mmCIF file of C-alpha atoms and ligand atoms in Angstrom:
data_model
loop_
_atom_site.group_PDB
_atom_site.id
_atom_site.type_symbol
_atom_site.label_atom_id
_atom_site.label_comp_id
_atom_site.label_asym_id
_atom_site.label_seq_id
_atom_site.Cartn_x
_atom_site.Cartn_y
_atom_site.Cartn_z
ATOM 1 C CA UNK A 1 -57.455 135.496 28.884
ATOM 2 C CA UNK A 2 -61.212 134.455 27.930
ATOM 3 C CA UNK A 3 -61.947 137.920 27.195
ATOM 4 C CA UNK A 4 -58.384 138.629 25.052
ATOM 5 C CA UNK A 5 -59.300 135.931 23.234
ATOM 6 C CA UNK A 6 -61.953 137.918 21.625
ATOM 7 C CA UNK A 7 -60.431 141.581 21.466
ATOM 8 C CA UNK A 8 -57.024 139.984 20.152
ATOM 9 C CA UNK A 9 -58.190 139.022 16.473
ATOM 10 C CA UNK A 10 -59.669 143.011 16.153
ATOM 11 C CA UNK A 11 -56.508 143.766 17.706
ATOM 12 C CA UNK A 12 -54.922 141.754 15.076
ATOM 13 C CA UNK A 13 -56.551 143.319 12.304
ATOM 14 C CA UNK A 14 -55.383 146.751 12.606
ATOM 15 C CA UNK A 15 -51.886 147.783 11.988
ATOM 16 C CA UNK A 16 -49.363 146.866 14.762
ATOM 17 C CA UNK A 17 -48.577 150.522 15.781
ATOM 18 C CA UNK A 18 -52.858 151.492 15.412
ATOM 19 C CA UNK A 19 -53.435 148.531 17.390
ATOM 20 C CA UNK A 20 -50.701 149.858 20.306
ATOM 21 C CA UNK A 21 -52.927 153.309 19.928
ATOM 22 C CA UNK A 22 -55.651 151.720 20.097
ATOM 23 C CA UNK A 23 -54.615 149.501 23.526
ATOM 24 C CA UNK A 24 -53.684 152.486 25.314
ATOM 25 C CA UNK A 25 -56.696 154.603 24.428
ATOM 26 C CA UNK A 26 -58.770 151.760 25.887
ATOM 27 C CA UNK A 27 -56.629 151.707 29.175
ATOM 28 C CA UNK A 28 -56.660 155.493 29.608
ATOM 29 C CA UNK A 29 -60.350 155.189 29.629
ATOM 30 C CA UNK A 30 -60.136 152.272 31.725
ATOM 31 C CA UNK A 31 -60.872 153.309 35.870
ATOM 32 C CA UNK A 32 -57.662 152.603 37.816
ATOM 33 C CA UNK A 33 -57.982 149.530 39.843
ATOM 34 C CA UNK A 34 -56.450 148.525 43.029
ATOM 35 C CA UNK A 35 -53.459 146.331 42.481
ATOM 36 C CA UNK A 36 -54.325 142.755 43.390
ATOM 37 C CA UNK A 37 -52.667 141.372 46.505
ATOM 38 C CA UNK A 38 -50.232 138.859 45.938
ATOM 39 C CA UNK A 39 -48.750 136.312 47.643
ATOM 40 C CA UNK A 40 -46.527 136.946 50.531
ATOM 41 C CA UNK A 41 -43.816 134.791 48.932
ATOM 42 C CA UNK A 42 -43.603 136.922 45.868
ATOM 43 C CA UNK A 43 -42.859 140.325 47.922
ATOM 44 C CA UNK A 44 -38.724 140.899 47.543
ATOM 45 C CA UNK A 45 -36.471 143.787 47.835
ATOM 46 C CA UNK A 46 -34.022 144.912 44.959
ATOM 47 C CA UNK A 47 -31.978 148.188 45.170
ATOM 48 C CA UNK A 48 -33.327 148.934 48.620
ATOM 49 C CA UNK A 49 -36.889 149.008 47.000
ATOM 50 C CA UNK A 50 -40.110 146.150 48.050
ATOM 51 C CA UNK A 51 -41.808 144.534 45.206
ATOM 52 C CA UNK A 52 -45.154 143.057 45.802
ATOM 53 C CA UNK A 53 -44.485 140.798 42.602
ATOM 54 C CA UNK A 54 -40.994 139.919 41.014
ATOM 55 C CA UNK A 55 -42.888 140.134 37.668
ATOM 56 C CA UNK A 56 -42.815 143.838 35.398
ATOM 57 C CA UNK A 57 -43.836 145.144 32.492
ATOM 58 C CA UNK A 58 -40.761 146.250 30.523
ATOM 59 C CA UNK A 59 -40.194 149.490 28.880
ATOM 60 C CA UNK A 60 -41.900 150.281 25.530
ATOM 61 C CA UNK A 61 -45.356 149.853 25.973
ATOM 62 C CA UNK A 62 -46.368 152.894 27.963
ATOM 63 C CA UNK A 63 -43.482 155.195 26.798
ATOM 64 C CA UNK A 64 -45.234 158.206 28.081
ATOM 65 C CA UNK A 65 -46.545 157.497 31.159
ATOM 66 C CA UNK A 66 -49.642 157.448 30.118
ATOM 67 C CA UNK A 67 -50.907 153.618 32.173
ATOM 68 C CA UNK A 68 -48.899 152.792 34.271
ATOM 69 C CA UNK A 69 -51.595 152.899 37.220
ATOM 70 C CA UNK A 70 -53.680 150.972 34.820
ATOM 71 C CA UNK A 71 -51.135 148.343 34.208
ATOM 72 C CA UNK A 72 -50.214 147.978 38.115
ATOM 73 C CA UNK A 73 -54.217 147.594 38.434
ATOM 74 C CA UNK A 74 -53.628 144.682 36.419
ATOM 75 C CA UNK A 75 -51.396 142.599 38.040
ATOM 76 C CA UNK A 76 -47.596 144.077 37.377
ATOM 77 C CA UNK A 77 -45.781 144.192 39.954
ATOM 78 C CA UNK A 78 -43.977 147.097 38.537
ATOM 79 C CA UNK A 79 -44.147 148.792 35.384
ATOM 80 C CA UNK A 80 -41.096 150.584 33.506
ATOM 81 C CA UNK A 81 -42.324 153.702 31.888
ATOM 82 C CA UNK A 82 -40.233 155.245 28.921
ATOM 83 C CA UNK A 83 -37.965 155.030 26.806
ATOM 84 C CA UNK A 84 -38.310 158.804 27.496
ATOM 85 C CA UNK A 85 -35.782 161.601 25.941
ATOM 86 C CA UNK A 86 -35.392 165.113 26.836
ATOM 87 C CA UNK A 87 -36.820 166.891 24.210
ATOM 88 C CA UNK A 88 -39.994 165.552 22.116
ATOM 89 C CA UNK A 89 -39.137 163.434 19.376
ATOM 90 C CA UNK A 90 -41.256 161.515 16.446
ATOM 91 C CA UNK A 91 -39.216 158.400 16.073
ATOM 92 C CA UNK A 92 -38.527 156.327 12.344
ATOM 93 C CA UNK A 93 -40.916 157.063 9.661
ATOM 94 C CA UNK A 94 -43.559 153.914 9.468
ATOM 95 C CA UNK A 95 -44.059 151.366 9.331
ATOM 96 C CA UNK A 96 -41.875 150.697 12.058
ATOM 97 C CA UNK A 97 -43.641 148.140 14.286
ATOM 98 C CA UNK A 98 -43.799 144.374 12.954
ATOM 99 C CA UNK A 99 -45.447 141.389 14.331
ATOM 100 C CA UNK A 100 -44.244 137.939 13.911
ATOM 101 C CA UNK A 101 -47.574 136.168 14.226
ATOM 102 C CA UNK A 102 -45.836 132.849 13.561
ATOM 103 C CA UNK A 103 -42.679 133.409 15.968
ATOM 104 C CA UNK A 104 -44.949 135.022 18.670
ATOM 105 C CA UNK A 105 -42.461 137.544 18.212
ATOM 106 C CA UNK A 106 -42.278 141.713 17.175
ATOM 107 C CA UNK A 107 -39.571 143.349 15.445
ATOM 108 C CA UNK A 108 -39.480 147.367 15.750
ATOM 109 C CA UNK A 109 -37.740 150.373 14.483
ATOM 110 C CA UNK A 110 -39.625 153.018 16.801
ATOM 111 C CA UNK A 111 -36.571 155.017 17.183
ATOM 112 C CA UNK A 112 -37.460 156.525 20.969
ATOM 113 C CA UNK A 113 -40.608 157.869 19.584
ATOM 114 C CA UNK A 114 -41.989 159.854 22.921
ATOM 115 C CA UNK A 115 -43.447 163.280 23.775
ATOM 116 C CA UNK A 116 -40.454 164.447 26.055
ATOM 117 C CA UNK A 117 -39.893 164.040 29.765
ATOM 118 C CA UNK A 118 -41.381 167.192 30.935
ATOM 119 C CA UNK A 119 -44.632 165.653 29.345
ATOM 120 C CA UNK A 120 -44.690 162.660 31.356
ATOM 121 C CA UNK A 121 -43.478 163.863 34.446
ATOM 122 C CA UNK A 122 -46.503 165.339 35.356
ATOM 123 C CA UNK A 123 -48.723 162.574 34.990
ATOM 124 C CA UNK A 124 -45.826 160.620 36.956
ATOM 125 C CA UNK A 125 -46.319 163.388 39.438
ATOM 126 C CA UNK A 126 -50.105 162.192 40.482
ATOM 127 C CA UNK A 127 -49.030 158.244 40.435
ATOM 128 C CA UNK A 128 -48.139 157.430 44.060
ATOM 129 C CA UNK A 129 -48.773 153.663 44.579
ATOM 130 C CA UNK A 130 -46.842 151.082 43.050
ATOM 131 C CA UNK A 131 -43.375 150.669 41.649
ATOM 132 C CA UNK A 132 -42.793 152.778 38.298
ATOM 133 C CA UNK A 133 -39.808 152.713 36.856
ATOM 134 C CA UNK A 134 -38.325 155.487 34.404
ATOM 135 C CA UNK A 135 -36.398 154.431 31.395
ATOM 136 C CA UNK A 136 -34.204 157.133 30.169
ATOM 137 C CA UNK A 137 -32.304 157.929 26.937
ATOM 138 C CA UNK A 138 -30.965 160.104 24.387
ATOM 139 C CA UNK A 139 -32.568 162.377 21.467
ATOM 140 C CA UNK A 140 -31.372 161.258 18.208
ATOM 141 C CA UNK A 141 -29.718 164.596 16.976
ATOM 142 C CA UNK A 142 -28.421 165.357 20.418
ATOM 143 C CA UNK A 143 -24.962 166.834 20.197
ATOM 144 C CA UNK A 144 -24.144 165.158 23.725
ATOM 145 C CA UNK A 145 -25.332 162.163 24.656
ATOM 146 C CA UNK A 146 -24.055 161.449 27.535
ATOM 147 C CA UNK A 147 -25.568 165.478 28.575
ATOM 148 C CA UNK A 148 -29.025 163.692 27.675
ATOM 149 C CA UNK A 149 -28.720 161.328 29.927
ATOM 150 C CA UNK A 150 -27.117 163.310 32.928
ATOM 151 C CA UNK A 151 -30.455 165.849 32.401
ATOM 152 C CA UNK A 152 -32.562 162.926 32.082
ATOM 153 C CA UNK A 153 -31.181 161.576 35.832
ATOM 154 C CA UNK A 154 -31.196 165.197 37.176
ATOM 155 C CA UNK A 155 -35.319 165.742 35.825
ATOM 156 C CA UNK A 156 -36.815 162.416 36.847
ATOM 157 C CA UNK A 157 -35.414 161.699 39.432
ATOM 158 C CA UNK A 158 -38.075 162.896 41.286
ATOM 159 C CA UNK A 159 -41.201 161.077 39.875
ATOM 160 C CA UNK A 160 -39.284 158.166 39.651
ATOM 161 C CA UNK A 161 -38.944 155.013 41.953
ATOM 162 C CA UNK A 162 -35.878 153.440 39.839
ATOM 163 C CA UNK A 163 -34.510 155.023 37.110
ATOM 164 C CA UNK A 164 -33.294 152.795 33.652
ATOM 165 C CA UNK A 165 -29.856 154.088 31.758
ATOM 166 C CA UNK A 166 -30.887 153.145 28.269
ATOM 167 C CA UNK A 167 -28.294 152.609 26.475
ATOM 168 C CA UNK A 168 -28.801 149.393 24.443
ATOM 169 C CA UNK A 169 -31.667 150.338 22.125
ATOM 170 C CA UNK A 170 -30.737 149.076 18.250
ATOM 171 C CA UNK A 171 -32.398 152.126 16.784
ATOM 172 C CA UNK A 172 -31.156 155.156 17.717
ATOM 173 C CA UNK A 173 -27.631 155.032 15.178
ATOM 174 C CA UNK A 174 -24.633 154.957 17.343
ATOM 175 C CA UNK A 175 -26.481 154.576 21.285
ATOM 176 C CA UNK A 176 -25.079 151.006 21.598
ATOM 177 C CA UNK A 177 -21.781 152.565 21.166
ATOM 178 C CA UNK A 178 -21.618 153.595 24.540
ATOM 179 C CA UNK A 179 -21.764 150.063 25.972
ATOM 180 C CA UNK A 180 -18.076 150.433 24.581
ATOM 181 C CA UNK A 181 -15.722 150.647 27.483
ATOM 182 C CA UNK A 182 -14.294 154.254 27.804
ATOM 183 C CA UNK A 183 -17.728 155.763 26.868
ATOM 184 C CA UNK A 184 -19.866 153.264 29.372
ATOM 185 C CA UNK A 185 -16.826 154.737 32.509
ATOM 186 C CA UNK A 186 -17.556 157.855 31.401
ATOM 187 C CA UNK A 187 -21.489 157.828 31.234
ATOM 188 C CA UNK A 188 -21.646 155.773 33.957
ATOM 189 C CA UNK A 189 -19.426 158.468 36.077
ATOM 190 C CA UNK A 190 -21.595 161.005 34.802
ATOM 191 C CA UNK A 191 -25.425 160.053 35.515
ATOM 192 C CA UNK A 192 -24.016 158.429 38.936
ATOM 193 C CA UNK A 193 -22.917 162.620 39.897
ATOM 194 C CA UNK A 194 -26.282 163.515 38.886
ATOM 195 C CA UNK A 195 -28.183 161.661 40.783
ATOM 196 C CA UNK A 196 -29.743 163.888 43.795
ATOM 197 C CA UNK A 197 -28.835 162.767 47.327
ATOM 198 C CA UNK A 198 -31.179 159.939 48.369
ATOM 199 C CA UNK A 199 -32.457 160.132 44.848
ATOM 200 C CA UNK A 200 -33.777 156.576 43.093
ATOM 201 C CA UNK A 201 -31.469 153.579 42.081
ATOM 202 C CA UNK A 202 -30.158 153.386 38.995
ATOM 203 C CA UNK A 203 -30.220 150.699 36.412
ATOM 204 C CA UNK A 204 -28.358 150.090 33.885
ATOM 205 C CA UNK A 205 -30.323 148.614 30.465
ATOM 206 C CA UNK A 206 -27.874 146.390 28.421
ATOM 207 C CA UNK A 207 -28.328 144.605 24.968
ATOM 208 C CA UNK A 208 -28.441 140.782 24.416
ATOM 209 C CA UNK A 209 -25.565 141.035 21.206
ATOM 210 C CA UNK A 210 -22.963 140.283 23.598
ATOM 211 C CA UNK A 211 -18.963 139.968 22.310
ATOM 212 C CA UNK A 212 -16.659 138.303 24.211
ATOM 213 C CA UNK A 213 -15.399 139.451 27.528
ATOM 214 C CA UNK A 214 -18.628 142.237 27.666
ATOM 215 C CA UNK A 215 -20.244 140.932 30.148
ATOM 216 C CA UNK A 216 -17.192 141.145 32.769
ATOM 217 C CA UNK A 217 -16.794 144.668 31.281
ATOM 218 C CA UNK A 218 -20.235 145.800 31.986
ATOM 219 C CA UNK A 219 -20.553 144.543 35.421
ATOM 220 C CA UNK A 220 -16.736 145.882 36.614
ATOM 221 C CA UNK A 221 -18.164 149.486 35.158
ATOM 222 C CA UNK A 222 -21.294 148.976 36.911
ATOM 223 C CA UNK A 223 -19.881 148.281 40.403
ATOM 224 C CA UNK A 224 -17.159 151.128 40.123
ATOM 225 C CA UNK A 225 -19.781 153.329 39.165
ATOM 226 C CA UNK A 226 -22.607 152.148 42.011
ATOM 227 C CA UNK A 227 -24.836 151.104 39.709
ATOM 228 C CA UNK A 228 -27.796 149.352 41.693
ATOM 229 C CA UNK A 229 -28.904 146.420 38.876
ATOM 230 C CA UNK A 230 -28.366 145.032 35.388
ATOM 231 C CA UNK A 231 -31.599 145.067 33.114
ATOM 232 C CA UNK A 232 -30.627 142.072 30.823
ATOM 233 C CA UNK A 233 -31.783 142.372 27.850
ATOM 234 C CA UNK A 234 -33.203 144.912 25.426
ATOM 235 C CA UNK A 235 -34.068 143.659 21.813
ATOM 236 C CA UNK A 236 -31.887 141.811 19.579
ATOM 237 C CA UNK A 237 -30.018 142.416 16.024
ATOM 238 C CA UNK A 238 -29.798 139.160 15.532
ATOM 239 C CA UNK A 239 -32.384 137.159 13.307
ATOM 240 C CA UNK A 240 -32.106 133.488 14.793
ATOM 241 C CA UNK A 241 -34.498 131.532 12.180
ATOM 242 C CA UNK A 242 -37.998 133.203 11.833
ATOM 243 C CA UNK A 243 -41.121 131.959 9.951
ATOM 244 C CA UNK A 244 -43.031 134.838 9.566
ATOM 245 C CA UNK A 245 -42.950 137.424 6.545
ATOM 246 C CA UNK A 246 -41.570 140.590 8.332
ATOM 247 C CA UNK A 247 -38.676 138.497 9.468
ATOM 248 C CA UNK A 248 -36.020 140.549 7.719
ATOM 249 C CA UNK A 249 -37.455 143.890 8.876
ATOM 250 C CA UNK A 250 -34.898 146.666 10.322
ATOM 251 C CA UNK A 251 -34.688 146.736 14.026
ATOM 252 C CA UNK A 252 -35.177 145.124 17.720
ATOM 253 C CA UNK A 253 -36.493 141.447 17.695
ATOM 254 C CA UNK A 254 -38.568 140.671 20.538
ATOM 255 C CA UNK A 255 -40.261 137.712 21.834
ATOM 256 C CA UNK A 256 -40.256 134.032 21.876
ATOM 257 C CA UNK A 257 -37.195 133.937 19.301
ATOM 258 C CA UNK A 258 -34.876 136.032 21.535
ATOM 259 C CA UNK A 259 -35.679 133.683 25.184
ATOM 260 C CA UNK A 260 -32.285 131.729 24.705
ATOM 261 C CA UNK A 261 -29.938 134.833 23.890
ATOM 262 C CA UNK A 262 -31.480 136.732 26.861
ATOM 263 C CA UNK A 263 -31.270 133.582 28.903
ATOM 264 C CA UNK A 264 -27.943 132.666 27.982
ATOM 265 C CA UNK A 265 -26.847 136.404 28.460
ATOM 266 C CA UNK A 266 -28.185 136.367 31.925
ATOM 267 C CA UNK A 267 -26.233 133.302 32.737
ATOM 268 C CA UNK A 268 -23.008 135.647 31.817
ATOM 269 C CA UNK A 269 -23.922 138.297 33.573
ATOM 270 C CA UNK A 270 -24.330 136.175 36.744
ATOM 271 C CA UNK A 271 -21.308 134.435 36.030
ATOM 272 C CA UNK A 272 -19.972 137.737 35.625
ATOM 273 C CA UNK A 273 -20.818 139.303 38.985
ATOM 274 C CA UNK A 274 -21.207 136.141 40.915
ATOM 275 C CA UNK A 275 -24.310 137.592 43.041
ATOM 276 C CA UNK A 276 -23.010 140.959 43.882
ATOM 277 C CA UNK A 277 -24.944 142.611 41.235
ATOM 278 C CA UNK A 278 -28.771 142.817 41.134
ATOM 279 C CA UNK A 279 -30.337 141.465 37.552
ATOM 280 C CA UNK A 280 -33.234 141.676 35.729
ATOM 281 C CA UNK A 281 -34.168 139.430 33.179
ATOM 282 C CA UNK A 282 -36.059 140.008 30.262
ATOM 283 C CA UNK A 283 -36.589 138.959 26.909
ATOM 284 C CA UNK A 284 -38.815 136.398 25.487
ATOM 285 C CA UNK A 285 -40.702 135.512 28.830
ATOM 286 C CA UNK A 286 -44.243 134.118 28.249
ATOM 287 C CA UNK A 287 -45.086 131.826 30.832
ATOM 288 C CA UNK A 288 -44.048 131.142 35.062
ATOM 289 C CA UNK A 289 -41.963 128.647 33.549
ATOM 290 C CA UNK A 290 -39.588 130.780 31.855
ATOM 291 C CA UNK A 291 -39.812 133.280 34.677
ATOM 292 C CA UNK A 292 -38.850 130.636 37.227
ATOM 293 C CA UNK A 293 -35.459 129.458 34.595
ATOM 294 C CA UNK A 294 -34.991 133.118 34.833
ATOM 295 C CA UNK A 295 -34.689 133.389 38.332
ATOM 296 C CA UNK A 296 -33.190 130.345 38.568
ATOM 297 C CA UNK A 297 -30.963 131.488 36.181
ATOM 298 C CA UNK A 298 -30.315 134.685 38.580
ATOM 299 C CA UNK A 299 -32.621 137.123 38.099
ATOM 300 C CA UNK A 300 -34.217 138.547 41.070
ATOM 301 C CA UNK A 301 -36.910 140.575 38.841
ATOM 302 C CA UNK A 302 -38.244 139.868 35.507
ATOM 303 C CA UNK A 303 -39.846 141.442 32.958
ATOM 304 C CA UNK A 304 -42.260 141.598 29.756
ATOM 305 C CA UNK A 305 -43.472 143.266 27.061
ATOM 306 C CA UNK A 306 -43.991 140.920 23.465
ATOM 307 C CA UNK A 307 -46.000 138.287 25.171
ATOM 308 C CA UNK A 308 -48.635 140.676 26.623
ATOM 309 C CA UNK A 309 -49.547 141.456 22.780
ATOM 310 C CA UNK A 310 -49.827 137.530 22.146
ATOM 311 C CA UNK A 311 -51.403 136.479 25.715
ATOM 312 C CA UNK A 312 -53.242 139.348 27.094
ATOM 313 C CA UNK A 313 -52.673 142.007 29.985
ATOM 314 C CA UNK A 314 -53.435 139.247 32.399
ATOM 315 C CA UNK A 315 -49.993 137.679 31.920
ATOM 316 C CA UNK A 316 -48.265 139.466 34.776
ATOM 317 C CA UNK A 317 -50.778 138.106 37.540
ATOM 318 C CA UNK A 318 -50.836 135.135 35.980
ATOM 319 C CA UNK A 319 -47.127 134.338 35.686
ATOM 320 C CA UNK A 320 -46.850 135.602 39.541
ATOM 321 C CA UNK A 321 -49.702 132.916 40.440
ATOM 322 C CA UNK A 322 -47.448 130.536 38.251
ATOM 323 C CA UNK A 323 -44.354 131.669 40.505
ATOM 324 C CA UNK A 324 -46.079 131.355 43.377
ATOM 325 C CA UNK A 325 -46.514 127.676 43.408
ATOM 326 C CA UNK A 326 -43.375 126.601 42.081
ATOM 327 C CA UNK A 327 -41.673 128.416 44.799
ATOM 328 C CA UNK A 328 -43.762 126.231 47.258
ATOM 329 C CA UNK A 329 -42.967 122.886 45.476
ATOM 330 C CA UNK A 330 -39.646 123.795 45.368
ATOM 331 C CA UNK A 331 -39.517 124.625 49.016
ATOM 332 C CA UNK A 332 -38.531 127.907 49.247
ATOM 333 C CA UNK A 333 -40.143 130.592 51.408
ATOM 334 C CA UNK A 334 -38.516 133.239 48.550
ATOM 335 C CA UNK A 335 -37.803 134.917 45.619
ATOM 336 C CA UNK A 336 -34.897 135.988 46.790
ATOM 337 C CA UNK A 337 -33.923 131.892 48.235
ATOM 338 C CA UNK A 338 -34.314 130.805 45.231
ATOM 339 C CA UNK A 339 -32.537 133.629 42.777
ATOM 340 C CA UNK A 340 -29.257 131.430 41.022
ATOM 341 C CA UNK A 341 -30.516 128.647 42.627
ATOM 342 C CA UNK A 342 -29.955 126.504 39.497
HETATM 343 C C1 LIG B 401 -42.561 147.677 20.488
HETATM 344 C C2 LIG B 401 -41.441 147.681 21.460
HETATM 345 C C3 LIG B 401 -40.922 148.886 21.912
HETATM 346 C C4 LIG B 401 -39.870 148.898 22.828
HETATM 347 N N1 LIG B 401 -39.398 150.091 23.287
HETATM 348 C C5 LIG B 401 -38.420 150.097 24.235
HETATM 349 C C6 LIG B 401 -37.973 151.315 24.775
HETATM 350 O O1 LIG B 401 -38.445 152.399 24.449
HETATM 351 N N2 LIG B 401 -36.972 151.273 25.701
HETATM 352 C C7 LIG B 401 -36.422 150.082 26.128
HETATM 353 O O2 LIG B 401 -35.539 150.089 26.981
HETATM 354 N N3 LIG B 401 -36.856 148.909 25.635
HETATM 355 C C8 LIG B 401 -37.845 148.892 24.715
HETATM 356 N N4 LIG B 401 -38.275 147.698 24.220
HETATM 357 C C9 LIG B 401 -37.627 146.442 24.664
HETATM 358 C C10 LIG B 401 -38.383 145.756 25.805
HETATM 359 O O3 LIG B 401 -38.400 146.549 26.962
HETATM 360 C C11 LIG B 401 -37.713 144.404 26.132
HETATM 361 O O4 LIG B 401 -36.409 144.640 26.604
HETATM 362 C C12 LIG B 401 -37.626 143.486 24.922
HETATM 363 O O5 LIG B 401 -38.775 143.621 24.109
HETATM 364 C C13 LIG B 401 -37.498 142.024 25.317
HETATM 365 O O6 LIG B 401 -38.591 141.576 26.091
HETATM 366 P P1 LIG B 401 -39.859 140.790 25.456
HETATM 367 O O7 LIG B 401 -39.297 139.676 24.627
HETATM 368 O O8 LIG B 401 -40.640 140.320 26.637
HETATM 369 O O9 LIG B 401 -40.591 141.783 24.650
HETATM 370 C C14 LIG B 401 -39.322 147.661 23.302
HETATM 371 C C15 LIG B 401 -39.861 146.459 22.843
HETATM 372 C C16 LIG B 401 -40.903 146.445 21.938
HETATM 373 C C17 LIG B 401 -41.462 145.135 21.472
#
């Protein structure tokens, strides 16, 4: 933190989407460091896989695989590489990256802006410690969507430990569509017949705009379909009230403002599948406190992304430290104990 207190107001100073250059220029020149160890208590098992930490860093930040190592080094207890598509594409026109300064939060537009998955998947072929997750989706003039994502399942699989169905980004026209019921059977059918034999779990990635009676929807699809966890939530639509001047900016809002509406989605979705589906909760997490409500609240994983910009890349370890003790006060030996414990 003492040391991101200096580099954040350069940071700060650039352009959002320089300044997210900039971050992973310094990383890829950074030497990859051992994970640290954490404490036993934190170590938990989700879709058949062991987590050294419950705490991740979502997808968005390295979308092409290009840190992940890096970012383990740091303290993550997993990192979520992606989104990645098929084919190359170049995402929005810019600027398409805002920061809230005074809502610690970020809007974006990026639009799936990546350099393919054949590009990443040979640096995801030399990473072999750690947890990396690959979050999958769909090119923007694809004719077949659901094709994307089946070819998506079929080419990762391999260089990935989990894999993330992607379907709740707000800017890629039309992708949220197939959260619809119908479409979400018949994607969910789909990427489950591509999956190799003994090939990774898959997640499912869902959005926080929830109507009524989607959350039961979403979880009966998942568990007809086998899917191994909920990732709850990506960005919002919404605009609850913001401060800052790029509040009425085009895209995904991130951060502080969108903590309640992922929290209070989370609750649903645990209402929803009383226990018998796996989440992940994300959105607006800063501190061990809101991981705890989260996994309180019935997450068994969390994860991150806005607050790293605000706090530092030291937030991960820092919010598993933070996890750490409250599980002892609380008196549980556990993640896992004390997952919907609230
Ligand atoms: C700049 C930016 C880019 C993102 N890109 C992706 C993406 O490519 N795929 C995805 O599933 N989520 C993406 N997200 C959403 C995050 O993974 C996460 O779900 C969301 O930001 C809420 O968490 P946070 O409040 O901790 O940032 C992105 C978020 C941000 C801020």
């Amino acid at each position: 933190m003492a040391l991101y207190s200096l580099v954040r107001p350069l940071a700060f100073m650039l352009d959002a989407e320089r300044a997210h250059r900039a971050a992973i220029a310094a990383l890829r020149l950074a030497p990859a460091r051992k994970p640290p160890r954490f404490p036993k208590s934190l170590e938990t098992t989700v879709a058949g896989l062991t987590f050294p930490s419950p705490v991740g860093l979502a997808a968005g930040f390295d979308k092409d695989a290009e840190v992940a190592g890096q970012m383990l080094g740091l303290g993550f207890g997993f990192v979520e590489v992606g989104t990645l598509t098929p084919r190359a594409q170049s995402g929005n026109p810019k600027p398409r990256l805002f920061r809230l300064k005074k809502d610690r939060a970020i809007i974006n537009r990026l639009g799936f802006n990546n350099r393919g998955q054949i590009d990443a998947f040979e640096r995801l072929q030399r990473c072999s410690h750690g947890i990396i997750g690959v979050n999958i989706g769909a090119n923007k003039d694809s004719a077949d969507r659901v094709a994307d994502y089946v070819s998506g399942v079929a080419s990762m699989a391999q260089v990935a430990r989990y894999l993330t169905i992607n379907i709740s980004s707000p800017n890629t026209p039309g992708l949220r569509g197939l959260q619809v019921e119908g479409a979400l059977d018949d994607l969910l059918a789909a990427v489950r017949d591509a999956r190799p034999v003994g090939g990774p779990p898959l997640f499912l990635k869902v959005a926080p705009d929830l109507g009524d009676g989607d959350a039961k929807r979403i979880v009966r699809a998942a568990l007809d379909h086998g899917i191994d966890a909920l990732v709850v939530a990506n960005t919002t639509v919404s605009r609850p009230a913001l401060q800052s001047r790029h509040a009425d900016e085009t895209g995904g809002l991130s951060g502080e403002p969108l903590k309640t509406l992922a929290l209070d989605a989370l609750r649903q979705f645990r209402a929803a599948s009383d226990g018998e589906l796996p989440l992940i909760g994300v959105g607006g997490i800063a501190d061990a406190d809101d991981a705890w409500r989260r996994i309180r609240a019935g997450a068994s994983l969390v994860q991150l992304y806005t607050a790293m910009v605000y706090e530092g890349p030291g937030i991960g370890r820092r919010i598993a430290a933070g996890l750490a003790e409250r599980l002892r006060r609380a008196g549980f030996a556990s993640i896992a104990e004390a997952v919907g414990s609230e």
